[in-house]
mmCIF file of C-alpha atoms and ligand atoms in Angstrom:
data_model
loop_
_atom_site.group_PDB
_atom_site.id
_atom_site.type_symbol
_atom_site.label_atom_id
_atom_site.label_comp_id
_atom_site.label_asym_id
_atom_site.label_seq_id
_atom_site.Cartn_x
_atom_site.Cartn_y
_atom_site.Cartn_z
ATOM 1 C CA UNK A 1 245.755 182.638 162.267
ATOM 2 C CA UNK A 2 246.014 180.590 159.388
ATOM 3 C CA UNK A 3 243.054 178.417 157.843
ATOM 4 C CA UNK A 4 244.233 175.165 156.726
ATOM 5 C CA UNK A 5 241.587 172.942 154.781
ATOM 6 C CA UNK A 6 242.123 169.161 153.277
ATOM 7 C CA UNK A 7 240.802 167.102 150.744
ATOM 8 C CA UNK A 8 240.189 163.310 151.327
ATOM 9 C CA UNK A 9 238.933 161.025 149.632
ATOM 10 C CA UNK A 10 239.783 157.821 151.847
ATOM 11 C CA UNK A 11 242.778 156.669 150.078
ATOM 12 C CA UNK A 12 246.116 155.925 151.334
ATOM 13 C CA UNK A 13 247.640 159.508 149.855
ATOM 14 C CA UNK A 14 244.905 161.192 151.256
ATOM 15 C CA UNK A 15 245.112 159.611 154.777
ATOM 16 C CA UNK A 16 248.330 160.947 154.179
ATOM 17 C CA UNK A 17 247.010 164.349 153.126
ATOM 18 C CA UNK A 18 245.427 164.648 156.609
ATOM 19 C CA UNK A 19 248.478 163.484 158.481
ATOM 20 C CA UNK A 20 249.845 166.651 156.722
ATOM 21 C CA UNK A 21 247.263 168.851 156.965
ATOM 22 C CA UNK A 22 246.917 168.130 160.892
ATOM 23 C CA UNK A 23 250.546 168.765 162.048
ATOM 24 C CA UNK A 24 250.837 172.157 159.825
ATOM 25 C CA UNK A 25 248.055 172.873 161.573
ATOM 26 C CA UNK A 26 249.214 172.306 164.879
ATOM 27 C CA UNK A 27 252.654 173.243 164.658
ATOM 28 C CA UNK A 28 251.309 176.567 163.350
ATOM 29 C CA UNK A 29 248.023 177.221 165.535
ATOM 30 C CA UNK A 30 246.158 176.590 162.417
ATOM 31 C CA UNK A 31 242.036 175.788 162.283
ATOM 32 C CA UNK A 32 241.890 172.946 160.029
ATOM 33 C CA UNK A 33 239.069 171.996 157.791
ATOM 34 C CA UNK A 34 238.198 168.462 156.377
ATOM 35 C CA UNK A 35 236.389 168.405 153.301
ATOM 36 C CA UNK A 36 235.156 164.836 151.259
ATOM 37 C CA UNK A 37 233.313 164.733 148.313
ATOM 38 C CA UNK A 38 230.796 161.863 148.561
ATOM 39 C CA UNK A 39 228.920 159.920 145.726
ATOM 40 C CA UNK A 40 231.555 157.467 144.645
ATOM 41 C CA UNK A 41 230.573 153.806 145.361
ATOM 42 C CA UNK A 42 231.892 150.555 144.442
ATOM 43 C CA UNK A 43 230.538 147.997 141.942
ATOM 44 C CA UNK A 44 230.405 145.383 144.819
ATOM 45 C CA UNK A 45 229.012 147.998 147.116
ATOM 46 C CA UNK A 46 226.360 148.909 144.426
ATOM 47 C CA UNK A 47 225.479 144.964 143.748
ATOM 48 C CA UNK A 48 225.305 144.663 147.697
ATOM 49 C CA UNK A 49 222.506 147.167 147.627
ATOM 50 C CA UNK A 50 220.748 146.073 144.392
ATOM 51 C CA UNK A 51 220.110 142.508 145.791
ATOM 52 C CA UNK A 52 219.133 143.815 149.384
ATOM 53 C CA UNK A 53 217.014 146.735 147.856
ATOM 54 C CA UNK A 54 219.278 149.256 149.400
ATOM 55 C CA UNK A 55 218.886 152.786 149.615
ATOM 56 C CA UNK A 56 221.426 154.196 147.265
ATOM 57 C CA UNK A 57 221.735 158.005 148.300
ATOM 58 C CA UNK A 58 221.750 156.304 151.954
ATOM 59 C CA UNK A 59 224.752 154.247 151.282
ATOM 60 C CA UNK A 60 226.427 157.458 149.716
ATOM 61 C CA UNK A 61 225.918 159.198 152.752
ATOM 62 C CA UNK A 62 227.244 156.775 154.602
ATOM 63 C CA UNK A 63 230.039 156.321 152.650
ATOM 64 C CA UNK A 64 231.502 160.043 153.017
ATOM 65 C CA UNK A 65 230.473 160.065 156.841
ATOM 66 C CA UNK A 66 233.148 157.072 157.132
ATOM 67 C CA UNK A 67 235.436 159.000 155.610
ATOM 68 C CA UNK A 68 235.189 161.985 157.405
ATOM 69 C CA UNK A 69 234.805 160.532 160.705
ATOM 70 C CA UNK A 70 238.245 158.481 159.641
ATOM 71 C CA UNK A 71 240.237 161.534 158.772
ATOM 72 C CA UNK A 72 238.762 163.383 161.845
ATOM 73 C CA UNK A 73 240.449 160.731 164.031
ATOM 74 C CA UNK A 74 243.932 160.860 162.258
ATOM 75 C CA UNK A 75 243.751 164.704 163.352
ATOM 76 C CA UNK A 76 242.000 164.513 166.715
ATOM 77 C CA UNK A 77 245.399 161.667 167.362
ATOM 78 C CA UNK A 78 247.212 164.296 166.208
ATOM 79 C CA UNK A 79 246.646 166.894 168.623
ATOM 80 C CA UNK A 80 243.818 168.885 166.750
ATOM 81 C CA UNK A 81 240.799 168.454 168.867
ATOM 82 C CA UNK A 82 237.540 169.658 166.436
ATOM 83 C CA UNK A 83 238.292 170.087 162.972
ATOM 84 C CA UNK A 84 235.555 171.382 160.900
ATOM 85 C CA UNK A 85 234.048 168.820 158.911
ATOM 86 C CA UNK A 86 232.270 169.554 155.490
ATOM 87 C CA UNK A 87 230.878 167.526 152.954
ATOM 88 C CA UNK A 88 229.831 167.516 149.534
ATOM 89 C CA UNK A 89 228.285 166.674 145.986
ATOM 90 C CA UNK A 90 228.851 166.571 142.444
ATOM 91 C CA UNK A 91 232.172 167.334 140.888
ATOM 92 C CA UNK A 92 235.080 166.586 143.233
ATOM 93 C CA UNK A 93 237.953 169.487 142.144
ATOM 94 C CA UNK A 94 234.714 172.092 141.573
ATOM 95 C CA UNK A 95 233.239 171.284 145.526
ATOM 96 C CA UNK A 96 236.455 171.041 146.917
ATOM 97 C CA UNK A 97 237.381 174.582 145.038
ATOM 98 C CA UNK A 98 233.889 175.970 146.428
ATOM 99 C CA UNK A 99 234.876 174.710 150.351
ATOM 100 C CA UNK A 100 238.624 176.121 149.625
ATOM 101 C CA UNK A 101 236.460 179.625 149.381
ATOM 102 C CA UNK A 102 233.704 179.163 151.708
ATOM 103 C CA UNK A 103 236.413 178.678 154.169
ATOM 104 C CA UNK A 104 238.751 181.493 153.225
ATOM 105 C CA UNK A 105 241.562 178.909 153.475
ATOM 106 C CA UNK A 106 245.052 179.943 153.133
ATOM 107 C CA UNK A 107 246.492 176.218 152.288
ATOM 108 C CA UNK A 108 244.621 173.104 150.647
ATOM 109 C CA UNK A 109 246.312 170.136 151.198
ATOM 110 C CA UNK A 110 245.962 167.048 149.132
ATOM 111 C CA UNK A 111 247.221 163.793 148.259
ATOM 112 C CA UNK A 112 249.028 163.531 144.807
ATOM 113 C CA UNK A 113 246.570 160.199 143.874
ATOM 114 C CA UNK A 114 243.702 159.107 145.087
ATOM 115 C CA UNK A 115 240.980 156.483 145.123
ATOM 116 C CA UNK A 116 241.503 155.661 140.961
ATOM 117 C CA UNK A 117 243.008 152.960 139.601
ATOM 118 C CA UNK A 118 244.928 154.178 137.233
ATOM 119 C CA UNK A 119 248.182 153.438 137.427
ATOM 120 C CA UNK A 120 251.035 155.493 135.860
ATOM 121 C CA UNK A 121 249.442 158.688 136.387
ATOM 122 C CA UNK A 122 251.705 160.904 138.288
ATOM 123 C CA UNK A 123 248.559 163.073 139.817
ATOM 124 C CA UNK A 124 244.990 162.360 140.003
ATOM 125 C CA UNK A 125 242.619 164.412 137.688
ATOM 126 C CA UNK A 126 241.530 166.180 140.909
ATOM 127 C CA UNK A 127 244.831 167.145 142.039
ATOM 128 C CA UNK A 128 246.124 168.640 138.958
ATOM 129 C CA UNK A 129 242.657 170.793 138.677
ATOM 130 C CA UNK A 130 243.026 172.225 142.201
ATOM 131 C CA UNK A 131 247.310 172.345 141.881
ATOM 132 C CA UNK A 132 245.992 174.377 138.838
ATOM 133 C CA UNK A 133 242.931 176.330 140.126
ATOM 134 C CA UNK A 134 243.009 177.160 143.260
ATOM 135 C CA UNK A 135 243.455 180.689 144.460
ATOM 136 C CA UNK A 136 245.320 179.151 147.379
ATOM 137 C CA UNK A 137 248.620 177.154 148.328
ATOM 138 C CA UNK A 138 248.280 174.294 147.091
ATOM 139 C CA UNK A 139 250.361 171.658 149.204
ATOM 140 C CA UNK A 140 250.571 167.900 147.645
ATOM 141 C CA UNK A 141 251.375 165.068 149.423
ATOM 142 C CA UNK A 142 253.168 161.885 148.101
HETATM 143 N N1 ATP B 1 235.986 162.860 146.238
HETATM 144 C C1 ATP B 1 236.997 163.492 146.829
HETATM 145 N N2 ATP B 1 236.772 164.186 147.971
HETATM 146 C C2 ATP B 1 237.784 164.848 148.588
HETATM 147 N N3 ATP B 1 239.061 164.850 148.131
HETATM 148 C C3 ATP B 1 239.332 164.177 147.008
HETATM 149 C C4 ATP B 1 238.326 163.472 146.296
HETATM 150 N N4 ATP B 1 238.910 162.897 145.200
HETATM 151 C C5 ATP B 1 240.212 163.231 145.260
HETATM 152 N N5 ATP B 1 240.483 164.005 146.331
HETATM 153 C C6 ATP B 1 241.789 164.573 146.735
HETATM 154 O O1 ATP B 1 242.636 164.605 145.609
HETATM 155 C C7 ATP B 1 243.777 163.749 145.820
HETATM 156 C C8 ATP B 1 244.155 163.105 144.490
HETATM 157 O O2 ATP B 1 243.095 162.276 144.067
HETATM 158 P P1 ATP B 1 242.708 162.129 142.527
HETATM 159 O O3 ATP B 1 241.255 161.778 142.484
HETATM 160 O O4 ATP B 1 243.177 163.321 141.783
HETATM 161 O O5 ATP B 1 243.613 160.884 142.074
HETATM 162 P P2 ATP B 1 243.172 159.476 141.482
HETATM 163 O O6 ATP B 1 241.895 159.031 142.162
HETATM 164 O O7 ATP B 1 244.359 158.601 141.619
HETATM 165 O O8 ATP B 1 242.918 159.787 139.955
HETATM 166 P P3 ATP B 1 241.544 159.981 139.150
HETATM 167 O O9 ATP B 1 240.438 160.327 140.131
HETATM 168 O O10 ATP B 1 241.845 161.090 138.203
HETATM 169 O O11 ATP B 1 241.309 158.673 138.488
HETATM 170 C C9 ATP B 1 243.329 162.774 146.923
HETATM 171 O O12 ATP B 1 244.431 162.232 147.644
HETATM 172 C C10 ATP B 1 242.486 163.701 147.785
HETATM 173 O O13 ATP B 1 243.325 164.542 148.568
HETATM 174 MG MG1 MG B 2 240.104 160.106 142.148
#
């Protein structure tokens, strides 16, 4: 069997990403893991919690568990009943390079942009590390 893990980062390409990740995985009896890298937060978000006194690492939290239960529902519709869910801190390609070993995976799927706003680029600064550094497929999705 086949170990299939993607990156997401709640953006459209990596919604995509999932999509992806989730019918490889089924069409090939693949286990698929979902891996997010949290501590990313808005401006507005951030002024939101300054003038409410807010728990920061608490909104962070929250903020990857959206993400992860979002991406776990485009696979569970997709006919992959329990992916493995994993989350993490600190750099995004570096965790996301640690999970692709942790879970021995044979494919890492991404999106080819992400959450950024820069436009122009024609892959995100964490897709060209992992297209670069991974010591497994690396499958990118437009
Ligand atoms: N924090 C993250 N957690 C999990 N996956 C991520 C994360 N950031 C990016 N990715 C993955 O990498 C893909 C490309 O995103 P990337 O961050 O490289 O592009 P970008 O946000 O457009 O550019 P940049 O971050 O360099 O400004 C995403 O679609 C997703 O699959
Ligand atoms: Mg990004």
């Amino acid at each position: 069997m086949q170990r299939i893990i993607v990156a997401t980062d709640g953006s459209p390409d990596a919604n995509r990403a999932v999509d992806a990740a989730a019918r490889l995985a089924k069409a090939t009896g693949s286990s698929l893991s979902i891996v997010t890298v949290g501590g990313h937060i808005s401006g507005a978000e951030l002024r939101r919690l300054a003038s409410r006194d807010g728990d920061l690492s608490e909104a962070m939290v929250s903020a990857a568990n959206k993400i992860l239960k979002q991406a776990q529902k485009r696979a569970v519709r997709l006919g992959i009943a329990a992916p493995k869910l994993r989350c993490g801190w600190g750099d995004a390609a570096e965790t996301i390079l640690d999970a692709v070993r942790a879970e021995k995976a044979d494919i890492l799927v991404v999106g080819r942009r992400g959450r950024g706003r820069l436009t122009g680029l024609l892959l995100g600064s964490v897709s060209q590390k992992l297209a670069s550094l991974a010591p497994s497929i690396v499958m990118v999705v437009p």
